[in-house]
Amino acid sequence: MTGPDRPAVPPGGAAGTADPGAGIHHGRLGAGGGVEARRFTASIAFDRRLYRQDLAGSRAHARMLGCQGLLPREDVDALLAGLDAVEAEIDAGVFPFRVEDEDIHLNIERRLTEIIGPVGGRLHLARSRNDQVALDMHLFVKDACRDVSAAVASLQRALLGQAEAAGDTLLPGYTHLQHAQPVLFAHHLLAYFFMLQRDKGRLVDAARRADVSPLGAAALAGTSVPVDPASVALDLGLGGTYPNSMDAVSDRDFVLETLAALAIVMVHTSRLSEEMVLWSSREFGFIEPADAYATGSSIMPQKKNPDVAELARGKSGRVFGDLMALLTTMKGLPLAYHSDMQEDKEALFDAVDTTLGVLRALSGMVDTMRPCPQRMEVALEGDFSGVTDIADHLARSGVPFREAHAVGGRLVRLCVEQGLQPGEVSEEALREIHPALNLEAVAAADPARVVRARQSPGGTSPERVAEQIVLARHLLDV
Ligand code: ARG
């Protein structure tokens, strides 16, 4: 019951560890006692998740020591075989994790030595846990950015699918949550597509900054041993090494940058979720969530709550919190490593898991929702959202736009006072508002015409939206 996915190490560690004080530090520190302190300082309950990264780093380090003539070939072979055995135990859920070995690095080293004997103790030459943990986090961040990017692409695919299916469906475009101008439903959905495209760009950038190996820093100052950090980086598929050993082990900017990128993803998914909640309300009725993405009420039989979107919206707070927590932890830390930095892991793991969960759930919800074009059309009726185009029409016939804007305003006021639509106002009354105002000008306010007229680049006309769809398809393919 001690596999990598088991939630926590039992208090006090595995049975048969009589002396919780004994361990790697036994040369300097007295044994015994301190159980509470060891539990408090241990990170094994959560950093066991880094075991694959840690083993990869150890294998590369062992090979480098061999190539540099710092370890004989048979020792390297023994270490590699031992590391494989450790991995097999962890994979099988039979690895004896111990709290008294503090973290994943010492747990693996202790078990390695148990399996292959004293040669296991040769692995840590010219290496510190400070470099190990930094390396593990670099490798984890690279993978996490790739996974989150793939999940972002799934949500984009769902949005694009709905946009393609939406055809020329219109709905009110809002500013200040007031009807502003009619837009194509596809245009609205694609706005989120392009936000998410930038999110992927930020994740690619964060992964690039993490594509560096800190191994060779040896705690902080470098080492007297002739190591070859560049070959280790190459072996691990990392793009380079740090030019400064103190920097290599004492910054977590690459984690902060990833958290920031995830937080921005969550801003976008939260806004989309909020729209899904609004749109599925009776007042809007623009979409009907699939039953699988809604829940009922324990008391009100009629309820169909857009739970998935609500939770997706709500979970943004956790990820923002993770970013704030690590920013605060790192602020004011003198160089080089401090145990404060151990706090980076839970924040990052939580943010990655939460963001992935939200993206996957929301992709399903967007993919399966049913848009209700009639409700969107009804929402446009009598909302005056085409009046900008009456002003534009007047401006084209020579009226200064400011004056044309006031004419539109006077027309709306008259309609509101008399309970009319612009098309119902008599020609005479129109002329009274302004000599250039006539039925032809008023016809420009028809929602479909308004949308068709928005031919400016990135605009909401069907042609411009079709271009956006082509671009979106291309961006998903590359
Ligand atoms: N468990 C530590 C962390 O997560 C790594 C060990 C750092 N080194 C040390 N001397 N405590 O950051």
PDB file of N, CA and C and ligand atoms in Angstrom, residues 25 41-44 46-47 50 102-105 128-134 252 337-345, ligand 1:
ATOM      1  N   HIS A  25      21.920  11.648   7.937  1.00  0.00           N
ATOM      2  CA  HIS A  25      22.641  12.678   8.689  1.00  0.00           C
ATOM      3  C   HIS A  25      23.331  12.133   9.927  1.00  0.00           C
ATOM      4  N   THR A  41       9.290  18.071   8.856  1.00  0.00           N
ATOM      5  CA  THR A  41      10.191  18.473   7.766  1.00  0.00           C
ATOM      6  C   THR A  41      10.106  17.543   6.559  1.00  0.00           C
ATOM      7  N   ALA A  42       9.528  16.358   6.743  1.00  0.00           N
ATOM      8  CA  ALA A  42       9.493  15.387   5.638  1.00  0.00           C
ATOM      9  C   ALA A  42       8.612  15.868   4.487  1.00  0.00           C
ATOM     10  N   SER A  43       9.034  15.564   3.274  1.00  0.00           N
ATOM     11  CA  SER A  43       8.223  15.907   2.095  1.00  0.00           C
ATOM     12  C   SER A  43       7.814  14.656   1.316  1.00  0.00           C
ATOM     13  N   ILE A  44       8.173  13.481   1.854  1.00  0.00           N
ATOM     14  CA  ILE A  44       7.947  12.255   1.087  1.00  0.00           C
ATOM     15  C   ILE A  44       6.474  12.016   0.773  1.00  0.00           C
ATOM     16  N   PHE A  46       4.404  13.935  -0.407  1.00  0.00           N
ATOM     17  CA  PHE A  46       4.004  14.506  -1.701  1.00  0.00           C
ATOM     18  C   PHE A  46       5.097  14.447  -2.767  1.00  0.00           C
ATOM     19  N   ASP A  47       6.397  14.459  -2.350  1.00  0.00           N
ATOM     20  CA  ASP A  47       7.400  14.492  -3.427  1.00  0.00           C
ATOM     21  C   ASP A  47       7.690  13.103  -3.999  1.00  0.00           C
ATOM     22  N   LEU A  50       7.592  12.610  -7.626  1.00  0.00           N
ATOM     23  CA  LEU A  50       8.710  12.943  -8.518  1.00  0.00           C
ATOM     24  C   LEU A  50       9.650  11.761  -8.744  1.00  0.00           C
ATOM     25  N   GLU A 102      12.927  11.389   5.018  1.00  0.00           N
ATOM     26  CA  GLU A 102      12.558  12.756   4.607  1.00  0.00           C
ATOM     27  C   GLU A 102      11.883  12.901   3.254  1.00  0.00           C
ATOM     28  N   ASP A 103      12.621  12.598   2.202  1.00  0.00           N
ATOM     29  CA  ASP A 103      12.089  12.944   0.879  1.00  0.00           C
ATOM     30  C   ASP A 103      12.355  11.835  -0.134  1.00  0.00           C
ATOM     31  N   ILE A 104      11.932  12.058  -1.347  1.00  0.00           N
ATOM     32  CA  ILE A 104      12.058  11.028  -2.386  1.00  0.00           C
ATOM     33  C   ILE A 104      13.525  10.728  -2.682  1.00  0.00           C
ATOM     34  N   HIS A 105      14.383  11.749  -2.573  1.00  0.00           N
ATOM     35  CA  HIS A 105      15.802  11.546  -2.903  1.00  0.00           C
ATOM     36  C   HIS A 105      16.454  10.578  -1.919  1.00  0.00           C
ATOM     37  N   SER A 128      24.072  17.150  -4.773  1.00  0.00           N
ATOM     38  CA  SER A 128      23.344  17.485  -3.552  1.00  0.00           C
ATOM     39  C   SER A 128      21.858  17.285  -3.818  1.00  0.00           C
ATOM     40  N   ARG A 129      21.113  17.119  -2.736  1.00  0.00           N
ATOM     41  CA  ARG A 129      19.662  17.045  -2.922  1.00  0.00           C
ATOM     42  C   ARG A 129      19.118  18.366  -3.474  1.00  0.00           C
ATOM     43  N   ASN A 130      19.860  19.435  -3.191  1.00  0.00           N
ATOM     44  CA  ASN A 130      19.413  20.729  -3.729  1.00  0.00           C
ATOM     45  C   ASN A 130      19.381  20.696  -5.261  1.00  0.00           C
ATOM     46  N   ASP A 131      20.420  20.056  -5.842  1.00  0.00           N
ATOM     47  CA  ASP A 131      20.412  19.957  -7.316  1.00  0.00           C
ATOM     48  C   ASP A 131      19.344  18.953  -7.749  1.00  0.00           C
ATOM     49  N   GLN A 132      19.234  17.868  -6.970  1.00  0.00           N
ATOM     50  CA  GLN A 132      18.274  16.821  -7.357  1.00  0.00           C
ATOM     51  C   GLN A 132      16.851  17.355  -7.395  1.00  0.00           C
ATOM     52  N   VAL A 133      16.488  18.071  -6.325  1.00  0.00           N
ATOM     53  CA  VAL A 133      15.091  18.534  -6.277  1.00  0.00           C
ATOM     54  C   VAL A 133      14.843  19.573  -7.372  1.00  0.00           C
ATOM     55  N   ALA A 134      15.856  20.407  -7.604  1.00  0.00           N
ATOM     56  CA  ALA A 134      15.689  21.408  -8.667  1.00  0.00           C
ATOM     57  C   ALA A 134      15.530  20.702 -10.024  1.00  0.00           C
ATOM     58  N   ARG A 252      13.175  29.446  -8.135  1.00  0.00           N
ATOM     59  CA  ARG A 252      12.011  28.665  -8.580  1.00  0.00           C
ATOM     60  C   ARG A 252      11.189  29.508  -9.546  1.00  0.00           C
ATOM     61  N   TYR A 337      19.896  27.727  -1.299  1.00  0.00           N
ATOM     62  CA  TYR A 337      18.719  26.907  -0.987  1.00  0.00           C
ATOM     63  C   TYR A 337      18.245  27.115   0.449  1.00  0.00           C
ATOM     64  N   HIS A 338      16.938  27.096   0.629  1.00  0.00           N
ATOM     65  CA  HIS A 338      16.314  27.059   1.962  1.00  0.00           C
ATOM     66  C   HIS A 338      15.171  26.068   1.904  1.00  0.00           C
ATOM     67  N   SER A 339      14.876  25.485   3.064  1.00  0.00           N
ATOM     68  CA  SER A 339      13.792  24.499   3.093  1.00  0.00           C
ATOM     69  C   SER A 339      12.438  25.122   2.758  1.00  0.00           C
ATOM     70  N   ASP A 340      12.346  26.420   2.870  1.00  0.00           N
ATOM     71  CA  ASP A 340      11.094  27.082   2.455  1.00  0.00           C
ATOM     72  C   ASP A 340      10.690  26.604   1.053  1.00  0.00           C
ATOM     73  N   MET A 341      11.723  26.373   0.226  1.00  0.00           N
ATOM     74  CA  MET A 341      11.456  26.057  -1.181  1.00  0.00           C
ATOM     75  C   MET A 341      10.791  24.702  -1.369  1.00  0.00           C
ATOM     76  N   GLN A 342      10.818  23.891  -0.323  1.00  0.00           N
ATOM     77  CA  GLN A 342      10.107  22.613  -0.373  1.00  0.00           C
ATOM     78  C   GLN A 342       8.601  22.837  -0.590  1.00  0.00           C
ATOM     79  N   GLU A 343       8.153  24.042  -0.259  1.00  0.00           N
ATOM     80  CA  GLU A 343       6.728  24.390  -0.419  1.00  0.00           C
ATOM     81  C   GLU A 343       6.318  24.551  -1.886  1.00  0.00           C
ATOM     82  N   ASP A 344       7.280  24.508  -2.785  1.00  0.00           N
ATOM     83  CA  ASP A 344       6.919  24.697  -4.199  1.00  0.00           C
ATOM     84  C   ASP A 344       6.085  23.535  -4.745  1.00  0.00           C
ATOM     85  N   LYS A 345       6.312  22.359  -4.156  1.00  0.00           N
ATOM     86  CA  LYS A 345       5.754  21.159  -4.784  1.00  0.00           C
ATOM     87  C   LYS A 345       4.241  21.040  -4.684  1.00  0.00           C
TER      88      LYS A 345
HETATM   89  N1  ARG B   1      12.980  17.856   0.189  1.00  0.00           N
HETATM   90  C1  ARG B   1      13.673  19.020  -0.219  1.00  0.00           C
HETATM   91  C2  ARG B   1      12.760  19.883  -1.108  1.00  0.00           C
HETATM   92  O1  ARG B   1      11.738  19.453  -1.471  1.00  0.00           O
HETATM   93  C3  ARG B   1      14.906  18.675  -0.984  1.00  0.00           C
HETATM   94  C4  ARG B   1      16.129  18.586  -0.129  1.00  0.00           C
HETATM   95  C5  ARG B   1      16.833  19.836  -0.081  1.00  0.00           C
HETATM   96  N2  ARG B   1      18.042  19.820   0.681  1.00  0.00           N
HETATM   97  C6  ARG B   1      18.164  19.899   1.988  1.00  0.00           C
HETATM   98  N3  ARG B   1      19.317  19.969   2.490  1.00  0.00           N
HETATM   99  N4  ARG B   1      17.133  19.950   2.785  1.00  0.00           N
HETATM  100  O2  ARG B   1      13.056  21.006  -1.426  1.00  0.00           O
END
